[in-house]
Coordinates of C-alpha atoms in Angstrom, one line a residue:
M1 CA 15.8 -5.9 43.2
N2 CA 19.3 -5.6 40.7
I3 CA 20.0 -1.5 40.2
K4 CA 21.5 -1.6 37.3
Y5 CA 19.1 -3.8 35.5
Y6 CA 16.1 -1.2 36.3
K7 CA 18.5 1.5 34.7
I8 CA 19.2 -0.4 32.1
L9 CA 15.2 -1.0 31.7
L10 CA 14.6 2.9 32.2
T11 CA 16.7 3.9 30.3
V12 CA 15.3 0.7 27.4
A13 CA 12.4 2.4 27.8
V14 CA 12.3 6.4 28.6
I15 CA 15.1 5.9 24.5
I16 CA 11.5 4.0 23.7
S17 CA 9.2 6.3 23.7
L18 CA 11.4 8.9 22.8
P19 CA 9.7 9.6 19.2
L20 CA 7.3 10.6 21.0
S21 CA 7.3 15.0 21.0
C22 CA 9.1 13.8 16.7
N23 CA 8.1 16.2 13.9
K24 CA 4.5 14.6 12.9
N25 CA 4.6 15.5 9.0
V26 CA 2.9 12.1 8.1
D27 CA 0.4 12.6 9.9
S28 CA -3.0 12.1 8.3
K29 CA -6.7 14.7 9.2
E30 CA -8.4 11.5 7.8
T31 CA -11.5 10.8 11.0
L32 CA -10.3 7.5 13.0
F33 CA -12.3 6.2 16.8
A34 CA -10.8 4.1 19.0
L35 CA -10.7 1.1 18.2
T36 CA -12.5 -1.2 20.1
P37 CA -12.9 -4.9 17.7
T38 CA -15.7 -7.5 17.3
N39 CA -14.2 -10.4 17.7
A40 CA -10.1 -11.2 18.7
D41 CA -10.2 -13.1 15.4
T42 CA -7.5 -15.6 18.4
N43 CA -6.6 -18.7 14.8
A44 CA -5.0 -16.2 12.8
G45 CA -1.7 -18.0 14.2
T46 CA -3.3 -20.6 11.9
W47 CA -4.5 -18.5 8.8
K48 CA -2.7 -18.8 5.3
V49 CA 1.4 -16.8 4.7
V50 CA 1.3 -15.0 1.8
A51 CA 4.7 -15.3 1.2
V52 CA 6.5 -16.2 3.9
P53 CA 7.2 -19.9 3.8
S54 CA 6.2 -20.5 7.9
Y55 CA 5.7 -19.0 10.9
L56 CA 7.4 -21.4 12.4
K57 CA 10.0 -19.6 10.8
Y58 CA 10.3 -17.6 13.1
S59 CA 10.7 -19.1 16.5
T60 CA 14.4 -17.7 17.4
S61 CA 12.8 -14.0 17.3
V62 CA 10.4 -15.4 19.8
P63 CA 12.2 -17.2 22.4
T64 CA 9.8 -18.0 25.7
P65 CA 9.1 -14.9 27.0
A66 CA 10.0 -14.6 31.1
D67 CA 6.7 -15.7 33.5
T68 CA 5.4 -12.4 34.7
S69 CA 5.9 -13.6 37.8
T70 CA 9.7 -12.6 38.0
A71 CA 11.4 -9.8 39.0
A72 CA 12.7 -9.2 36.3
Y73 CA 9.4 -8.6 34.8
K74 CA 8.2 -6.6 37.8
T75 CA 11.1 -4.2 37.3
E76 CA 9.5 -3.5 33.9
L77 CA 5.9 -3.1 35.5
T78 CA 7.8 -0.2 38.0
G79 CA 9.4 1.1 34.4
I80 CA 5.9 1.9 33.2
K81 CA 4.4 2.5 35.7
N82 CA 7.3 5.5 36.8
L83 CA 6.7 6.6 33.0
Q84 CA 3.0 6.9 33.2
S85 CA 3.6 9.3 36.5
V86 CA 5.0 11.6 33.9
L87 CA 3.3 11.2 30.8
T88 CA 2.5 13.9 29.1
S89 CA 0.5 15.9 26.8
G90 CA 2.3 14.7 23.7
Q91 CA 2.6 11.4 24.8
R92 CA -0.8 11.1 25.6
D93 CA -1.9 12.6 21.9
A94 CA 0.3 10.0 20.5
I95 CA -0.7 7.6 22.4
A96 CA -4.7 8.6 21.5
Y97 CA -3.8 8.3 17.7
W98 CA -1.7 5.1 17.4
S99 CA -5.0 3.9 19.8
D100 CA -7.2 4.8 16.1
G101 CA -5.6 1.0 15.3
G102 CA -2.0 0.6 13.8
V103 CA -2.6 -1.1 10.8
L104 CA -4.9 2.0 9.6
R105 CA -2.9 4.8 10.7
W106 CA 0.2 3.1 8.7
N107 CA -1.8 2.9 6.0
Q108 CA -2.1 7.0 5.6
I109 CA 1.5 6.9 6.2
F110 CA 2.1 5.9 3.3
R111 CA -0.3 7.1 1.8
E112 CA 1.2 10.3 2.3
L113 CA 4.5 9.2 1.6
V114 CA 3.1 7.8 -2.3
A115 CA 1.9 11.8 -2.6
R116 CA 5.1 13.1 -2.0
Y117 CA 7.4 11.1 -4.3
N118 CA 4.9 11.2 -6.6
L119 CA 6.8 13.7 -9.0
P120 CA 7.8 12.6 -12.4
P121 CA 11.9 14.3 -12.4
A122 CA 12.3 17.6 -14.8
P123 CA 14.2 17.4 -18.2
L124 CA 18.1 19.3 -17.6
A125 CA 19.4 21.5 -19.8
N126 CA 19.3 19.6 -23.0
G127 CA 16.2 17.9 -22.7
T128 CA 17.1 14.9 -21.3
Y129 CA 16.0 13.4 -18.4
I130 CA 17.6 11.5 -15.0
F131 CA 15.8 9.1 -13.5
P132 CA 15.6 8.8 -9.4
D133 CA 18.5 6.4 -8.1
V134 CA 18.3 4.8 -5.3
N135 CA 21.8 4.3 -4.0
N136 CA 21.8 7.6 -4.3
P137 CA 18.5 8.6 -2.6
F138 CA 19.2 12.6 -1.4
A139 CA 20.2 13.3 -5.4
D140 CA 18.5 15.2 -8.2
P141 CA 16.1 14.2 -8.8
Q142 CA 14.6 12.0 -5.7
F143 CA 14.5 8.8 -5.4
P144 CA 11.7 7.5 -5.8
F145 CA 9.1 8.9 -8.3
A146 CA 5.7 7.3 -6.7
N147 CA 4.3 7.3 -9.4
P148 CA 0.7 4.3 -9.7
P149 CA 3.1 1.0 -10.6
Y150 CA 5.5 2.3 -7.8
A151 CA 3.3 2.9 -5.6
A152 CA 1.0 0.1 -6.1
R153 CA 3.8 -2.1 -5.3
A154 CA 5.2 -0.4 -2.5
Y155 CA 1.5 -0.5 -0.9
S156 CA 1.6 -3.7 -1.4
Y157 CA 4.9 -5.0 0.0
V158 CA 3.8 -2.7 2.7
S159 CA 0.4 -4.2 4.1
A160 CA 1.3 -7.5 2.6
A161 CA 4.3 -8.3 5.3
I162 CA 2.3 -5.7 8.2
Y163 CA -0.5 -9.0 7.3
D164 CA 2.0 -11.9 7.2
A165 CA 4.1 -10.6 10.9
L166 CA 0.8 -9.7 12.7
K167 CA -0.8 -13.9 11.6
A168 CA 3.4 -14.1 12.9
A169 CA 2.7 -12.3 15.7
W170 CA -1.1 -13.9 16.8
Y171 CA 0.8 -17.6 16.3
Y172 CA 3.3 -16.7 18.9
K173 CA 0.8 -14.2 21.4
Y174 CA -1.6 -17.8 21.6
Q175 CA 1.3 -20.3 22.1
Y176 CA 2.5 -18.4 25.9
N177 CA -0.3 -16.4 26.1
R178 CA 1.7 -13.9 28.2
P179 CA -0.7 -10.9 29.4
S180 CA -0.9 -7.0 28.6
P181 CA 0.9 -4.8 32.0
Y182 CA -2.4 -3.9 32.8
V183 CA -3.9 -7.3 33.0
V184 CA -0.7 -8.4 35.6
D185 CA -0.3 -4.6 38.1
K186 CA -3.4 -3.1 38.3
K187 CA -1.3 0.2 39.5
V188 CA 0.4 0.0 35.9
K189 CA -3.1 2.5 34.1
S190 CA -4.5 1.4 30.9
L191 CA -4.1 4.3 28.5
M192 CA -6.0 2.0 25.4
P193 CA -8.3 0.2 24.7
Q194 CA -8.1 -3.0 26.2
V195 CA -8.7 -5.5 23.2
G196 CA -8.6 -8.7 25.0
I197 CA -5.2 -10.8 23.7
P198 CA -2.3 -12.0 24.6
S199 CA 0.8 -8.6 24.8
Y200 CA 3.6 -11.4 23.6
P201 CA 5.1 -10.1 21.4
S202 CA 3.2 -6.6 20.8
E203 CA 1.0 -6.5 17.9
E204 CA 2.8 -2.5 17.8
A205 CA 5.5 -3.5 18.0
V206 CA 5.5 -6.4 15.3
M207 CA 4.0 -3.7 12.5
S208 CA 5.8 -0.4 13.5
G209 CA 9.3 -3.1 13.3
A210 CA 8.0 -4.3 9.4
A211 CA 6.3 -1.3 8.2
Q212 CA 9.4 0.6 9.0
T213 CA 12.0 -1.6 7.6
I214 CA 9.1 -2.0 4.1
L215 CA 8.3 2.2 3.6
L216 CA 12.7 2.0 4.8
A217 CA 13.8 0.4 0.9
M218 CA 10.3 1.6 -0.8
F219 CA 11.3 5.5 0.7
P220 CA 14.6 6.1 2.2
A221 CA 15.2 9.8 1.4
S222 CA 12.2 9.8 4.4
S223 CA 13.6 7.6 6.6
D224 CA 14.1 10.3 9.6
E225 CA 10.3 10.8 9.6
I226 CA 9.2 6.8 8.6
L227 CA 12.2 6.0 12.5
A228 CA 9.8 8.3 14.0
K229 CA 6.8 6.8 13.2
A230 CA 7.0 3.1 13.7
G231 CA 9.1 5.1 17.3
E232 CA 6.4 6.4 18.1
Q233 CA 3.5 3.7 17.9
R234 CA 5.7 0.6 19.8
S235 CA 6.3 3.9 22.9
A236 CA 2.3 4.6 22.6
A237 CA 1.9 0.6 23.4
L238 CA 4.6 0.8 26.5
L239 CA 3.2 4.3 27.6
S240 CA -0.3 3.1 28.0
G241 CA 0.3 0.1 29.6
K242 CA -0.3 -2.6 27.2
A243 CA 2.7 -4.2 26.4
S244 CA 6.0 -4.9 28.5
T245 CA 9.4 -3.6 27.3
S246 CA 9.7 -7.5 26.2
D247 CA 6.5 -7.4 24.7
I248 CA 8.3 -4.5 22.4
T249 CA 12.1 -5.6 22.1
V250 CA 10.6 -9.4 20.5
G251 CA 7.7 -7.9 17.8
I252 CA 10.7 -5.5 16.5
A253 CA 12.5 -8.2 16.5
L254 CA 9.2 -10.1 14.8
G255 CA 8.5 -7.7 12.6
K256 CA 12.0 -7.0 10.9
A257 CA 12.2 -10.7 10.8
V258 CA 8.9 -11.3 8.3
A259 CA 9.8 -8.1 6.4
A260 CA 13.2 -9.4 5.7
D261 CA 12.0 -12.0 3.6
Y262 CA 9.4 -9.6 1.9
I263 CA 12.1 -7.3 0.9
T264 CA 14.5 -10.4 -0.5
R265 CA 11.1 -10.9 -2.4
A266 CA 11.1 -7.3 -3.7
G267 CA 15.1 -8.0 -4.6
A268 CA 14.5 -11.1 -7.2
D269 CA 11.2 -9.4 -7.8
G270 CA 11.7 -8.0 -11.2
M271 CA 11.4 -4.6 -10.8
G272 CA 15.3 -3.9 -11.6
N273 CA 14.8 -4.2 -14.9
A274 CA 11.6 -1.8 -15.0
I275 CA 12.9 0.7 -17.4
G276 CA 14.1 -0.9 -19.3
T277 CA 16.7 0.7 -22.3
A278 CA 16.9 3.1 -24.9
P279 CA 17.2 0.2 -27.3
Q280 CA 14.7 -1.5 -26.0
W281 CA 11.9 1.6 -25.7
L282 CA 12.5 1.9 -30.0
A283 CA 12.4 -2.0 -30.6
L284 CA 8.6 -1.7 -29.0
Q285 CA 8.1 1.6 -31.2
D286 CA 9.2 -1.3 -34.5
T287 CA 7.1 -3.4 -33.8
A288 CA 4.0 -2.0 -33.8
V289 CA 5.3 0.1 -36.9
K290 CA 5.7 -3.7 -38.4
H291 CA 1.9 -4.8 -37.1
G292 CA 1.0 -1.9 -39.6
Q293 CA -0.5 0.8 -36.2
I294 CA 0.9 3.6 -35.4
P295 CA 3.2 3.3 -32.3
W296 CA 1.9 5.0 -28.7
L297 CA 4.5 8.5 -28.5
S298 CA 4.7 10.7 -25.7
L299 CA 3.7 13.2 -25.2
D300 CA 5.3 15.5 -23.1
V301 CA 7.8 18.4 -24.5
P302 CA 10.4 17.3 -24.7
A303 CA 9.5 14.1 -25.3
R304 CA 9.9 12.3 -21.4
P305 CA 10.9 8.0 -21.3
P306 CA 8.1 5.8 -20.9
M307 CA 7.0 5.1 -17.9
L308 CA 8.7 1.5 -17.0
P309 CA 7.6 -0.5 -19.4
F310 CA 8.5 -3.9 -18.0
F311 CA 7.3 -4.2 -15.9
G312 CA 4.9 -5.9 -16.9
N313 CA 7.4 -8.4 -15.8
V314 CA 7.7 -8.1 -13.1
K315 CA 6.5 -10.7 -10.1
A316 CA 2.7 -10.7 -9.0
W317 CA 1.8 -12.4 -6.6
M318 CA -1.8 -14.0 -6.8
M319 CA -0.6 -14.9 -11.1
Q320 CA 1.8 -16.9 -12.7
P321 CA 3.5 -15.0 -15.5
S322 CA 0.8 -17.4 -17.7
D323 CA -2.1 -16.1 -16.0
I324 CA -1.0 -12.5 -16.7
V325 CA -0.4 -14.0 -20.8
S326 CA -3.8 -15.9 -20.8
A327 CA -5.2 -13.1 -18.6
R328 CA -4.5 -10.9 -21.7
P329 CA -6.7 -9.1 -23.4
G330 CA -7.3 -9.0 -27.4
P331 CA -5.7 -6.4 -30.0
P332 CA -7.4 -3.3 -30.0
P333 CA -9.3 -2.4 -32.9
S334 CA -6.4 -1.1 -36.0
T335 CA -5.1 2.7 -35.6
S336 CA -6.1 2.8 -39.6
S337 CA -9.4 1.5 -39.2
A338 CA -13.3 3.1 -39.1
E339 CA -13.1 1.3 -35.2
M340 CA -10.9 3.5 -34.4
S341 CA -11.6 6.2 -36.4
S342 CA -15.8 5.8 -33.8
Q343 CA -13.8 5.6 -30.3
V344 CA -11.3 9.5 -31.4
S345 CA -14.5 10.8 -32.7
E346 CA -16.9 9.7 -29.3
V347 CA -13.0 11.4 -26.6
K348 CA -13.4 14.4 -29.6
Y349 CA -17.2 14.0 -28.2
Y350 CA -16.6 14.4 -24.5
S351 CA -13.6 16.7 -25.2
S352 CA -16.1 19.7 -26.2
N353 CA -18.5 18.8 -24.0
L354 CA -17.0 18.4 -21.4
T355 CA -20.6 19.4 -18.5
R356 CA -19.8 20.4 -14.5
D357 CA -21.0 17.7 -13.3
R358 CA -18.6 15.5 -15.9
E359 CA -16.0 17.6 -15.1
A360 CA -16.1 17.3 -11.4
I361 CA -16.0 13.7 -12.1
V362 CA -12.7 14.1 -14.1
L363 CA -11.5 16.1 -10.7
K364 CA -12.7 13.5 -8.3
W365 CA -9.9 11.3 -10.1
A366 CA -7.4 12.2 -12.0
D367 CA -5.6 11.5 -9.3
G368 CA -2.1 12.4 -11.1
V369 CA 1.3 14.1 -10.0
G370 CA 1.9 14.7 -6.6
T371 CA -1.4 12.6 -5.3
Y372 CA -1.4 9.1 -4.1
T373 CA -2.2 7.7 -7.3
P374 CA -5.5 5.4 -8.0
P375 CA -4.9 3.3 -5.9
G376 CA -3.6 5.7 -3.4
H377 CA -7.9 6.4 -3.6
W378 CA -9.5 2.9 -3.5
N379 CA -6.9 2.2 -0.1
D380 CA -8.1 5.4 0.9
I381 CA -11.7 4.6 0.4
A382 CA -11.0 0.6 2.0
E383 CA -10.6 2.9 4.4
E384 CA -13.7 3.7 6.3
Y385 CA -15.3 1.1 5.2
I386 CA -12.4 -1.1 7.4
R387 CA -13.1 1.2 10.6
D388 CA -16.6 1.0 10.1
A389 CA -16.0 -2.7 10.3
K390 CA -14.3 -2.9 13.6
F391 CA -11.8 -5.6 12.3
S392 CA -9.1 -6.2 14.2
E393 CA -5.9 -5.1 13.7
V394 CA -5.0 -8.1 12.1
R395 CA -8.7 -8.4 9.8
A396 CA -8.0 -5.4 9.3
A397 CA -4.3 -6.4 7.9
R398 CA -5.8 -8.6 5.7
A399 CA -8.4 -6.5 4.0
F400 CA -5.9 -3.7 3.2
A401 CA -3.9 -7.3 2.0
L402 CA -5.8 -8.4 -0.1
L403 CA -6.7 -4.8 -1.4
N404 CA -3.6 -4.1 -2.4
M405 CA -2.2 -7.2 -4.1
S406 CA -5.0 -7.2 -6.6
M407 CA -3.6 -3.6 -7.5
H408 CA -0.1 -4.6 -7.7
D409 CA -0.6 -7.6 -10.5
A410 CA -3.9 -5.7 -11.5
A411 CA -0.5 -3.5 -12.6
V412 CA 1.7 -5.6 -13.5
A413 CA -1.6 -7.8 -16.1
C414 CA -2.3 -2.9 -16.9
W415 CA 1.0 -2.4 -18.3
N416 CA 1.9 -6.3 -19.5
T417 CA -0.9 -5.7 -22.3
K418 CA -0.3 -1.7 -22.8
Y419 CA 3.1 -2.1 -24.1
F420 CA 2.2 -5.4 -26.0
Y421 CA -0.3 -3.4 -28.0
F422 CA 1.7 0.0 -27.9
N423 CA -1.6 1.4 -28.2
P424 CA -1.9 6.0 -29.3
R425 CA -3.2 8.3 -26.9
P426 CA -6.6 10.0 -28.3
T427 CA -4.2 13.7 -28.8
Q428 CA -2.0 11.9 -30.4
L429 CA -4.3 10.4 -33.2
D430 CA -6.3 13.5 -33.4
P431 CA -4.2 16.5 -31.4
S432 CA -7.7 18.9 -31.5
I433 CA -8.8 17.0 -28.4
K434 CA -9.1 19.3 -25.3
T435 CA -8.1 17.5 -22.2
G436 CA -9.6 17.5 -19.2
T437 CA -6.6 15.8 -17.0
G438 CA -2.3 15.3 -17.7
I439 CA -1.8 12.5 -20.4
P440 CA 0.3 10.1 -18.7
N441 CA 3.5 9.3 -20.0
F442 CA 2.2 5.9 -21.7
P443 CA 0.3 4.1 -24.1
S444 CA -4.0 4.1 -24.5
Y445 CA -5.2 0.8 -24.8
V446 CA -5.9 -1.0 -21.8
S447 CA -6.8 2.3 -19.6
G448 CA -5.0 1.6 -15.8
H449 CA -7.5 3.8 -13.5
S450 CA -10.8 0.8 -15.7
T451 CA -7.8 -1.9 -14.1
F452 CA -7.2 -0.9 -10.8
S453 CA -10.1 0.4 -9.9
S454 CA -12.8 -3.1 -11.1
A455 CA -9.3 -5.0 -9.1
A456 CA -10.5 -2.9 -6.4
A457 CA -14.2 -3.4 -6.5
T458 CA -13.6 -7.6 -7.1
V459 CA -11.8 -7.2 -3.5
L460 CA -13.9 -5.0 -1.6
S461 CA -17.3 -6.2 -2.5
Y462 CA -16.0 -10.1 -1.3
L463 CA -14.4 -8.0 2.2
F464 CA -17.8 -5.8 2.6
P465 CA -21.0 -7.7 0.1
A466 CA -23.9 -5.8 0.8
A467 CA -22.0 -2.4 -0.4
Q468 CA -20.5 -3.8 -3.6
S469 CA -23.3 -2.1 -5.9
D470 CA -21.8 1.1 -4.6
F471 CA -17.8 -0.2 -5.0
E472 CA -19.3 -1.7 -8.9
N473 CA -20.6 2.1 -10.2
M474 CA -17.5 3.7 -7.9
A475 CA -14.9 1.9 -10.1
N476 CA -17.7 2.8 -13.1
E477 CA -17.4 6.6 -12.2
A478 CA -13.4 6.6 -12.3
S479 CA -13.3 4.7 -15.6
L480 CA -15.5 6.9 -17.2
S481 CA -13.6 9.6 -15.9
R482 CA -11.1 9.4 -18.5
L483 CA -13.2 9.2 -20.9
Y484 CA -14.1 12.7 -20.2
G485 CA -11.1 14.1 -19.3
G486 CA -10.1 12.5 -22.9
I487 CA -6.9 11.0 -22.0
H488 CA -8.5 6.9 -23.0
Y489 CA -11.2 6.1 -25.4
R490 CA -13.9 3.4 -25.3
I491 CA -12.2 0.7 -25.1
D492 CA -9.0 1.5 -22.8
I493 CA -12.3 1.3 -20.6
D494 CA -14.9 -1.7 -21.2
A495 CA -11.2 -4.6 -21.7
G496 CA -9.3 -2.7 -18.6
S497 CA -12.5 -2.9 -16.5
D498 CA -12.9 -7.4 -17.7
L499 CA -9.1 -7.7 -17.4
G500 CA -8.6 -5.7 -13.4
K501 CA -12.3 -8.0 -12.4
K502 CA -9.7 -11.8 -13.9
V503 CA -7.1 -9.9 -11.7
G504 CA -9.8 -9.9 -8.4
G505 CA -10.6 -12.5 -9.2
F506 CA -6.9 -14.8 -8.3
T507 CA -6.9 -12.4 -5.0
V508 CA -10.8 -13.6 -3.6
S509 CA -10.0 -17.3 -4.5
F510 CA -7.1 -17.1 -2.2
A511 CA -9.0 -15.0 0.5
Q512 CA -11.7 -17.7 0.3
T513 CA -9.5 -20.7 1.1
D514 CA -7.5 -18.4 3.7
G515 CA -9.0 -19.7 6.7
A516 CA -9.4 -16.0 7.6
N517 CA -14.0 -16.3 7.1

């Protein structure tokens, strides 16, 4: 045996395993179970790509692996057995944690990151505001402000990148068909559920590489925690006997390579121009006035700049810019019309008659500051259905990717509509209206909750058709919560729901022909 080579491999293995004892501030308390997929989805490497050119592009990241009979691979097995002989309770806990499904765990982790960063900047002493700076993420205010559009975009990038990365992993897994260490050597203990798929490249490493790359770009101030969780996942794969060091090394490289293409896309998707400038904000207001309408105004004190007024121009996943314009609903009633007066009166009625049941609905769906936002709420809902369906990692990734791409597109379409019409909130037209939740700092028409929820319900109904009525009822309740809370008109809800269904339909059309059915 080459003693020097053995020492190098063992050192690498120990380094990979170190994060198992690190800080777990981003752990979730939600209940999951050990993942035992009902279907391995062996053909996932043939499923349609989302935002990468081809799985073949990554062949240099996944070289032909060493045969399991070689001395080098046997040295890897010896390293695993040595590590397993001294497992700590913390390491065993981490193995159990990641055994519940890496895709589900990463979804929990970035929902919690969104909630942590969903904090609007406070005003300066002179009554002005400054925006978080991606180039100085630890400054005050910290980057990012994970508001609903930002969150929808972040959820979609992480979910879609993991999905494409796992499909690429499946492609190479079944090209090389290298078994897990516990299969090759019966003295290697199997401490994770046996899913019966090849181990090269490791799906845990692929997920960790993709997730950490995207999350570091989206939430740079939490880099230590993100890196610790990524290291913890691949350590669990190694110490459990599911993957060897070379399985993991190649998996990391593949996950990062796929994520790099997503980072390139993100850099050119228009998000950098979503805030705009003060003259542009004034032009939106002036346009509404020229059309004879009362323009939306910030009701924060001091007045806050509008939230991402040009997010409606950000690149969508399943829709072209022309699709966004075509899907845009017609105008709301004129602010001086009897119809708008009637809309305001209805809001005033619910504001003045906030029953205990309606208040519970308002609070249930508030999803405001310090929460995982409306898109996160629907990820939370989806989690239980994905868990109970016992999807493989790649199919679970597909479900979250479809859901979150649809909600990103919903955010783009909704914000495009909001700032096109620049319609005032009910409390602006009637200050006597008391709200049951915070007043969002962007125009009223159409309702974001309604658009997000309808798009999500459309996609989830496709994925889990037996629960369609449940999803539709939840979407309806989420929409009505905004009327009950006094911050949206009925017209906002109806038009937003219709818009969300159209947006979700684009994602379902993609899913119907992606090869996964």
